[in-house]
């Protein structure tokens, strides 16, 4: 499908031609989240028939694997060991267990939301702000994850591109193209509409279960191709998630490195969910032959953060 | 109301008389989460009319205040500063910002879920397991937060005890009693039923906004009284949350220290949400004169953890 | 002594007039550490007569106090609790205890070395390098603490300014002036010479033991006055340490904020030791009426760090 | 040399037959550090002739390698990037750079001291204390690294076993035996005496430079054999360090796992330095044909810790 891919010059041009800067006013920080209306949320809730919830997140492991950039930490502050035999005077204050957790959630392993402040282009973040507003000490002083404190609730649509192509998974280095999305729409009888949270399955996480974790910068990764950007804007997608880190690797556009991230976050103000687990939700969809559901994404209320680890819940 | 409070001996006895051990089998780890059925979730979704989401979490601050036990950390791995003027060869690899976050979420400041493994009594956790199963190295090898990977979705009911009592907030050291809950039910025309997630507002977080944060072990705190335990079991509450750390302080029962935590977590297998922000959801309820809503709690998929920071989303 | 203090303009001028830029070549990163010769180290070792070692560091506490900027962390990875009664199959792999430690050592609480890269002035660090070389991701790519991997060993000289002035401690806001150092020299019969590590006692840590920890930005602090800078250059001091955070607070020079840090680190390339405990070493000096000793400072070999926590050892 | 190795039963018996329990009183926590007298420190200082300091520590890297158990962390709190072009009002408060550092120093990568509390045997630590005194919350409430707050200064002796055997390095799985130490003594004309800090070079760190880091539990490691324990007691070694993690791997004594650690720490109260870099100091010794030097080990004053990262400095 390389023939249908836009040139590097075209993709760089998307920052101007496929842009939402100013669309919701010069003060806007929400970007495409604006597309989710109360009516959209009500309609999403109406999709619930079976009362079955399904995670779209991967487990967070403290193991070091090839996909680890920074090791997640978990240390117990207090545990239960020996609490059955400890002398009574020590027991009273020690009847609980707790832990320290620490992580760099961005990367290749943890399911997380990216805010528009996560990437820059030409010194700018979404809506034309200076990237200097994401400071070393204060963090994301604008376009931070706290903007989503009331959660993101909308219709979730799963497009299973691997299944539509008839493969177990897309090969590393392959991009998801607009034709893939439209073929998946046809195959599943659903159409992506304004305000939807679009989840796209490449089978990448299924492959991980078979072949083990890899480092995408070394082994490559499937992912959304920058060619999708005009399509996503045209359809009014409010949030994008996939079972990849959300850029084809190696990059088809060396001058940009991460063209999908840059076009989505900087140009469109389109919030992303990286490294999802779409296996459970795909199974739930297949079983019902229904590719839409209510989806709730509830980021932690981290201060001035460029994202948050999340556990998006699909409800059928 | 001290006259109606059970004796210490009675409360210690709750571990036997107000217990769910064995109720869902000897292998059960879910406790009261078992009470949430698919039909309950469908009914919860039917409550959505306005399509308005409301956070029930507090912001997570890295500041040190009197309520800080362990300081939450947030350090930038990479930022946007100077990215507008950096030489091109450095820019390509540096077009993103990210951060390390770290926290001990248990304590008095962060909205979080407690799993049954968070507390012990007499060497046991919920369903009679040994507290030695919560180890210093592996963490909660049972009854861990990962059990809730598919999220907790149910009807949320807010009982505004402070409002029903006609006060801005309960005084520190005051306990929420069964009479309070029943008075709030009457005042708001709602009845707590099996499988509900019960949120109880003492006004404690409103007071924090006025008086500033305090350390509960020094200043005291309102909270759920252990006298609630039989009531919660009788009604079939699936999850409890309040705007306190969920035990009256100073404790009315010195031999137990945290009798509500122990009775709920160990005896009932009743999962808790500590340190909620119930101001926004109370305002939303008051505006609608409706005290029920769809509630989604989506813990992070942390491995072997005794809880998780969360951002519970009420949907009206 | 305010009359003898230089004007703000003069102190700003020190960056040019009291500067070691270029003195040891344009490639130099060591600054005043160059002044410590092998002969100086041999002479330092010759000072050892009693074979008594004395710490010059404060204990590192994980408590939150008014002087805490970032809380030091210490979590056990594994402990000994219950190891006496654990089943044998679990014991074999668990016969050790270990911990995670974490800290921001700069600040007001921990004894640590500052490298010249720790402060900037007018976009520059010591020897005229751009402050952009201290990056958000890589850290101090120059003038980092690893330069001291072979340790700093020299003659240590303690000048007890508080004792010489006949006070228990200098008041907060008071600066140590050149006259103080010369009076202390006379009182103790020692003269600061080229290559010495100069330790200056204000009694600030003794006061902490009496009055408790305070936040210097709120309560003020004694410290070295910028007026010392020409004196330190003239005498050839190789490293400076004191029992303060090493700047008079509130600052006498608002345009600079931290004039001693800036003049020492940026202008002179003079490495600092902040927040020392000089009580034990002062007692050891008084007992012997000897104010010189062998001093060993052994920073951790942290990569690209702007300093290191240290435990400097005086040997008498 | 397997023929000369003691049986497992004998090595287990060392806990009784090669023990320092009670030797310095039932309250003692210092163990073999007691063997370093003031006179020994004075004599150590007399060894300094050239005034040349040499590190015995490895650099601390934040990279993940096969030898990483827990990744060391280093995140900048503030950096210099963009400080040359920032607006003046932001500059004043931002003229410094600093970092968070975090690590689990025990393991295979970082040069660190082990206190006697680091290992247990049969529920006991050195001098017969219960291992329950090393708690999950408080850490090492006894036999902690803070005991060494005044540093460890003594004669350091380097025995280069690899050189004496005429090999570049000992093979993985090979143990250093008493015969090795005596052969090295003869070859270098030095004799280990009471109160010495004994450093033993296997060439293991040199091999790391050639072959890259490995995980000892997978690839094996040379190390001190438990057969050394009687020899070390007889000679009165005060502290032991080597360029290994200080146990032959795979272990010759499966019932114990880490027999050298257990015998040294628990039985003898002999403090260890793991994972040293002995390449620089070996080169310095070879150049001078002198295998003794002044050695200073200055652990951080960490509270209740089972060890500390260190940078031991040899001074010639």
Short mmCIF file of C-alpha atoms in Angstrom, two decimals, chain B:
data_model
loop_
_atom_site.label_atom_id
_atom_site.label_comp_id
_atom_site.label_asym_id
_atom_site.label_seq_id
_atom_site.Cartn_x
_atom_site.Cartn_y
_atom_site.Cartn_z
CA UNK B 1 -24.97 8.86 69.48
CA UNK B 2 -22.36 7.11 71.60
CA UNK B 3 -25.13 5.28 73.41
CA UNK B 4 -26.05 3.39 70.31
CA UNK B 5 -22.48 2.39 69.59
CA UNK B 6 -21.60 -1.26 70.06
CA UNK B 7 -19.04 -2.24 72.67
CA UNK B 8 -15.49 -3.08 71.73
CA UNK B 9 -16.22 -6.70 72.45
CA UNK B 10 -19.18 -6.60 70.07
CA UNK B 11 -17.12 -5.00 67.32
CA UNK B 12 -14.37 -7.56 67.72
CA UNK B 13 -17.12 -10.13 67.54
CA UNK B 14 -18.26 -8.77 64.15
CA UNK B 15 -15.31 -10.60 62.64
CA UNK B 16 -17.35 -13.72 63.33
CA UNK B 17 -20.94 -12.52 63.38
CA UNK B 18 -20.82 -10.01 60.52
CA UNK B 19 -18.67 -12.00 58.18
CA UNK B 20 -18.78 -13.10 54.56
CA UNK B 21 -16.12 -15.76 54.94
CA UNK B 22 -17.15 -18.77 52.93
CA UNK B 23 -20.26 -17.07 51.55
CA UNK B 24 -19.01 -17.29 47.96
CA UNK B 25 -16.91 -20.36 48.48
CA UNK B 26 -13.60 -20.96 50.15
CA UNK B 27 -11.70 -19.86 47.04
CA UNK B 28 -13.39 -16.51 46.75
CA UNK B 29 -11.24 -13.39 46.65
CA UNK B 30 -13.76 -10.89 45.32
CA UNK B 31 -15.90 -10.51 48.41
CA UNK B 32 -18.78 -8.09 48.01
CA UNK B 33 -17.87 -7.39 44.40
CA UNK B 34 -19.74 -10.65 43.82
CA UNK B 35 -22.93 -8.73 44.52
CA UNK B 36 -22.66 -6.75 41.29
CA UNK B 37 -24.50 -8.70 38.61
CA UNK B 38 -24.66 -8.03 34.89
CA UNK B 39 -28.27 -6.97 35.37
CA UNK B 40 -27.11 -4.48 37.99
CA UNK B 41 -24.67 -2.99 35.51
CA UNK B 42 -27.32 -2.74 32.82
CA UNK B 43 -29.62 -0.99 35.26
CA UNK B 44 -26.79 1.36 36.22
CA UNK B 45 -26.34 2.33 32.60
CA UNK B 46 -30.07 3.01 32.32
CA UNK B 47 -29.66 5.76 34.92
CA UNK B 48 -27.77 7.92 32.47
CA UNK B 49 -29.99 10.76 31.26
CA UNK B 50 -27.92 13.91 30.97
CA UNK B 51 -24.66 12.55 29.70
CA UNK B 52 -22.67 14.47 32.29
CA UNK B 53 -19.59 12.88 33.87
CA UNK B 54 -18.30 13.93 37.27
CA UNK B 55 -15.04 13.01 38.97
CA UNK B 56 -15.13 11.58 42.49
CA UNK B 57 -11.35 11.86 42.96
CA UNK B 58 -9.09 14.46 44.48
CA UNK B 59 -6.24 15.94 42.48
CA UNK B 60 -2.93 14.24 43.21
CA UNK B 61 -0.47 16.85 44.39
CA UNK B 62 3.25 16.53 44.89
CA UNK B 63 3.17 19.11 47.67
CA UNK B 64 4.07 18.22 51.25
CA UNK B 65 1.19 19.10 53.57
CA UNK B 66 0.18 17.96 57.05
CA UNK B 67 -1.72 15.08 55.47
CA UNK B 68 1.31 13.80 53.55
CA UNK B 69 2.65 10.49 54.80
CA UNK B 70 4.86 9.85 51.79
CA UNK B 71 5.38 12.59 49.25
CA UNK B 72 4.10 11.80 45.76
CA UNK B 73 6.85 12.32 43.21
CA UNK B 74 6.77 13.60 39.68
CA UNK B 75 9.96 14.24 37.77
CA UNK B 76 10.20 15.04 34.10
CA UNK B 77 12.22 12.63 31.99
CA UNK B 78 12.16 15.09 29.13
CA UNK B 79 10.45 18.43 28.70
CA UNK B 80 9.72 20.99 26.06
CA UNK B 81 11.97 23.68 27.41
CA UNK B 82 14.37 24.95 24.82
CA UNK B 83 12.94 22.59 22.22
CA UNK B 84 12.02 25.60 20.09
CA UNK B 85 15.63 26.71 19.83
CA UNK B 86 17.57 23.45 20.11
CA UNK B 87 19.84 22.46 17.23
CA UNK B 88 18.02 20.21 14.73
CA UNK B 89 20.13 17.13 15.35
CA UNK B 90 19.02 17.06 18.97
CA UNK B 91 15.41 17.80 18.23
CA UNK B 92 14.49 14.69 16.31
CA UNK B 93 14.88 12.35 19.24
CA UNK B 94 13.51 14.86 21.70
CA UNK B 95 10.11 15.80 20.40
CA UNK B 96 8.30 14.37 23.37
CA UNK B 97 7.93 15.09 27.07
CA UNK B 98 7.43 12.44 29.70
CA UNK B 99 7.60 12.01 33.42
CA UNK B 100 8.28 9.58 36.23
CA UNK B 101 5.47 9.37 38.77
CA UNK B 102 5.73 7.66 42.12
CA UNK B 103 3.49 7.46 45.14
CA UNK B 104 2.33 5.54 48.18
CA UNK B 105 -1.35 5.88 47.40
CA UNK B 106 -2.56 4.57 50.74
CA UNK B 107 -2.71 7.29 53.35
CA UNK B 108 -4.79 10.42 53.75
CA UNK B 109 -4.36 12.32 50.51
CA UNK B 110 -4.96 10.24 47.40
CA UNK B 111 -8.26 8.76 46.25
CA UNK B 112 -7.66 5.04 46.06
CA UNK B 113 -9.18 1.58 46.28
CA UNK B 114 -8.32 -0.76 49.17
CA UNK B 115 -8.36 -4.46 48.41
CA UNK B 116 -9.27 -6.90 51.18
CA UNK B 117 -5.55 -7.76 51.47
CA UNK B 118 -4.82 -4.25 52.77
CA UNK B 119 -5.70 -5.12 56.39
CA UNK B 120 -5.31 -8.12 58.70
CA UNK B 121 -6.91 -9.26 61.91
CA UNK B 122 -5.64 -12.05 64.08
CA UNK B 123 -3.23 -13.08 61.35
CA UNK B 124 -5.98 -13.40 58.73
CA UNK B 125 -7.23 -11.55 55.70
CA UNK B 126 -10.66 -11.92 54.07
CA UNK B 127 -11.98 -15.44 53.76
CA UNK B 128 -9.56 -16.77 56.32
CA UNK B 129 -6.34 -16.63 54.39
CA UNK B 130 -3.05 -16.10 56.21
CA UNK B 131 -1.70 -12.57 56.20
CA UNK B 132 1.65 -14.14 55.34
CA UNK B 133 0.34 -14.24 51.77
CA UNK B 134 0.91 -10.49 51.58
CA UNK B 135 4.67 -10.69 51.38
CA UNK B 136 7.39 -8.09 51.65
CA UNK B 137 8.79 -9.01 48.26
CA UNK B 138 5.87 -10.25 46.14
CA UNK B 139 3.16 -8.05 47.64
CA UNK B 140 -0.44 -9.22 47.70
CA UNK B 141 -0.21 -12.69 46.22
CA UNK B 142 -3.97 -12.98 46.79
CA UNK B 143 -6.89 -10.54 46.99
CA UNK B 144 -4.96 -8.06 44.85
CA UNK B 145 -6.33 -5.18 42.86
CA UNK B 146 -5.77 -6.98 39.56
CA UNK B 147 -8.92 -8.95 40.37
CA UNK B 148 -10.83 -5.83 39.36
CA UNK B 149 -9.19 -5.63 35.94
CA UNK B 150 -12.58 -5.40 34.23
CA UNK B 151 -13.50 -2.43 36.38
CA UNK B 152 -16.28 -1.97 38.86
CA UNK B 153 -19.47 -0.63 37.30
CA UNK B 154 -22.70 -0.34 39.23
CA UNK B 155 -25.29 2.00 40.56
CA UNK B 156 -23.68 4.65 42.69
CA UNK B 157 -25.72 6.09 45.53
CA UNK B 158 -24.64 9.23 47.32
CA UNK B 159 -25.85 9.68 50.89
CA UNK B 160 -25.02 13.21 52.01
CA UNK B 161 -24.90 12.80 55.76
CA UNK B 162 -23.60 16.31 56.42
CA UNK B 163 -26.46 17.84 54.46
CA UNK B 164 -29.02 15.61 56.13
CA UNK B 165 -27.71 16.61 59.54
CA UNK B 166 -27.84 20.22 58.41
CA UNK B 167 -24.16 20.90 58.96
CA UNK B 168 -21.34 21.92 56.68
CA UNK B 169 -19.34 18.95 57.83
CA UNK B 170 -19.18 16.36 60.57
CA UNK B 171 -16.79 17.24 63.34
CA UNK B 172 -13.52 15.42 63.65
CA UNK B 173 -14.00 12.38 65.81
CA UNK B 174 -17.65 11.99 64.83
CA UNK B 175 -18.78 8.74 63.30
CA UNK B 176 -21.34 8.06 60.60
CA UNK B 177 -23.98 5.80 62.16
CA UNK B 178 -26.70 3.60 60.60
CA UNK B 179 -29.27 6.22 61.60
CA UNK B 180 -27.39 8.75 59.52
CA UNK B 181 -27.62 6.60 56.45
CA UNK B 182 -31.28 5.91 56.93
CA UNK B 183 -32.02 9.59 57.53
CA UNK B 184 -30.16 10.45 54.35
CA UNK B 185 -32.09 7.80 52.46
CA UNK B 186 -35.34 9.32 53.62
CA UNK B 187 -34.22 12.85 52.86
CA UNK B 188 -33.15 11.98 49.35
CA UNK B 189 -35.76 9.41 48.47
CA UNK B 190 -33.32 6.68 47.61
CA UNK B 191 -32.77 3.27 49.15
CA UNK B 192 -29.45 1.43 49.19
CA UNK B 193 -29.81 -1.96 47.57
CA UNK B 194 -27.76 -5.02 46.87
CA UNK B 195 -24.83 -4.43 44.59
CA UNK B 196 -24.76 -0.66 45.01
CA UNK B 197 -21.57 1.32 45.41
CA UNK B 198 -22.35 3.49 48.39
CA UNK B 199 -20.70 6.90 48.62
CA UNK B 200 -21.11 8.75 51.90
CA UNK B 201 -20.40 12.43 52.24
CA UNK B 202 -19.32 13.81 55.62
CA UNK B 203 -18.22 17.17 54.24
CA UNK B 204 -14.67 16.37 55.26
CA UNK B 205 -13.21 17.36 51.91
CA UNK B 206 -15.22 20.59 51.90
CA UNK B 207 -13.69 21.41 55.26
CA UNK B 208 -10.25 20.74 53.88
CA UNK B 209 -10.89 23.40 51.25
CA UNK B 210 -11.76 25.87 54.00
CA UNK B 211 -9.40 24.93 56.83
CA UNK B 212 -6.59 23.36 54.89
CA UNK B 213 -5.25 19.81 55.09
CA UNK B 214 -4.62 18.23 58.48
CA UNK B 215 -3.05 15.02 59.67
CA UNK B 216 -5.94 12.84 60.91
CA UNK B 217 -3.79 11.12 63.50
CA UNK B 218 -3.14 14.50 65.09
CA UNK B 219 -6.28 16.49 64.35
CA UNK B 220 -8.80 13.68 64.16
CA UNK B 221 -11.26 12.89 61.40
CA UNK B 222 -14.89 12.01 60.94
CA UNK B 223 -15.49 8.66 59.31
CA UNK B 224 -17.65 5.57 59.12
CA UNK B 225 -18.35 4.05 62.52
CA UNK B 226 -17.92 0.32 62.99
CA UNK B 227 -21.58 0.26 63.93
CA UNK B 228 -22.29 0.45 60.19
CA UNK B 229 -20.93 -3.01 59.49
CA UNK B 230 -24.10 -5.06 60.10
CA UNK B 231 -26.13 -2.52 58.13
CA UNK B 232 -23.77 -2.68 55.15
CA UNK B 233 -23.91 -6.45 55.14
CA UNK B 234 -27.69 -6.48 55.44
CA UNK B 235 -28.12 -4.10 52.56
CA UNK B 236 -25.59 -5.88 50.36
CA UNK B 237 -23.35 -2.90 49.64
CA UNK B 238 -20.74 -3.94 47.06
CA UNK B 239 -18.23 -1.14 47.57
CA UNK B 240 -17.99 1.71 50.04
CA UNK B 241 -16.44 5.12 49.52
CA UNK B 242 -16.35 8.31 51.53
CA UNK B 243 -14.60 11.66 51.70
CA UNK B 244 -12.57 10.46 54.70
CA UNK B 245 -9.83 7.90 55.18
CA UNK B 246 -12.64 5.64 56.34
CA UNK B 247 -12.20 5.26 60.07
CA UNK B 248 -13.26 7.58 62.86
CA UNK B 249 -10.18 9.17 64.40
CA UNK B 250 -9.33 9.01 67.25
CA UNK B 251 -10.57 5.47 67.23
CA UNK B 252 -13.50 4.53 69.47
CA UNK B 253 -12.02 1.04 69.74
CA UNK B 254 -8.37 1.24 70.78
CA UNK B 255 -7.86 -2.52 70.68
CA UNK B 256 -8.58 -2.50 66.96
CA UNK B 257 -7.24 0.83 65.81
CA UNK B 258 -9.07 0.79 62.49
CA UNK B 259 -12.27 -1.14 63.23
CA UNK B 260 -14.13 -0.07 60.07
CA UNK B 261 -11.26 -1.06 57.82
CA UNK B 262 -10.85 -4.35 59.63
CA UNK B 263 -14.52 -5.20 59.75
CA UNK B 264 -15.13 -4.21 56.14
CA UNK B 265 -11.99 -5.56 54.48
CA UNK B 266 -11.27 -8.61 56.62
CA UNK B 267 -14.74 -9.58 57.76
CA UNK B 268 -16.94 -8.65 54.83
CA UNK B 269 -14.51 -8.60 51.93
CA UNK B 270 -15.98 -5.16 51.29
CA UNK B 271 -13.68 -3.11 49.06
CA UNK B 272 -13.23 0.53 50.06
CA UNK B 273 -12.51 3.82 48.34
CA UNK B 274 -10.62 6.18 50.66
CA UNK B 275 -10.15 9.95 50.45
CA UNK B 276 -12.77 10.69 47.81
CA UNK B 277 -13.79 14.08 46.57
CA UNK B 278 -17.58 14.03 46.85
CA UNK B 279 -18.09 17.77 46.41
CA UNK B 280 -18.62 17.73 42.66
CA UNK B 281 -20.87 14.71 42.68
CA UNK B 282 -22.90 16.11 45.59
CA UNK B 283 -23.40 19.33 43.67
CA UNK B 284 -24.50 17.35 40.63
CA UNK B 285 -26.95 15.35 42.75
CA UNK B 286 -28.37 18.41 44.46
CA UNK B 287 -28.89 20.17 41.16
CA UNK B 288 -30.86 17.18 39.88
CA UNK B 289 -32.41 16.12 43.17
CA UNK B 290 -31.29 12.69 42.16
CA UNK B 291 -28.90 10.72 44.36
CA UNK B 292 -28.19 7.76 42.13
CA UNK B 293 -26.03 7.51 39.02
CA UNK B 294 -23.90 5.16 37.02
CA UNK B 295 -20.47 4.80 38.61
CA UNK B 296 -17.32 3.40 37.02
CA UNK B 297 -14.22 2.61 39.06
CA UNK B 298 -11.27 1.46 36.96
CA UNK B 299 -8.21 0.50 39.05
CA UNK B 300 -4.85 0.34 37.34
CA UNK B 301 -3.74 -3.19 36.55
CA UNK B 302 -0.93 -3.09 39.12
CA UNK B 303 0.62 -6.44 39.92
CA UNK B 304 0.10 -7.86 43.39
CA UNK B 305 -1.00 -4.51 44.81
CA UNK B 306 -3.17 -3.90 47.86
CA UNK B 307 -5.02 -1.15 46.03
CA UNK B 308 -4.75 1.44 43.29
CA UNK B 309 -5.15 5.15 42.87
CA UNK B 310 -8.40 5.70 40.97
CA UNK B 311 -10.58 8.37 39.46
CA UNK B 312 -14.15 7.10 39.90
CA UNK B 313 -16.47 8.66 37.33
CA UNK B 314 -20.14 9.30 38.12
CA UNK B 315 -22.28 9.58 35.02
CA UNK B 316 -25.65 11.32 35.19
#
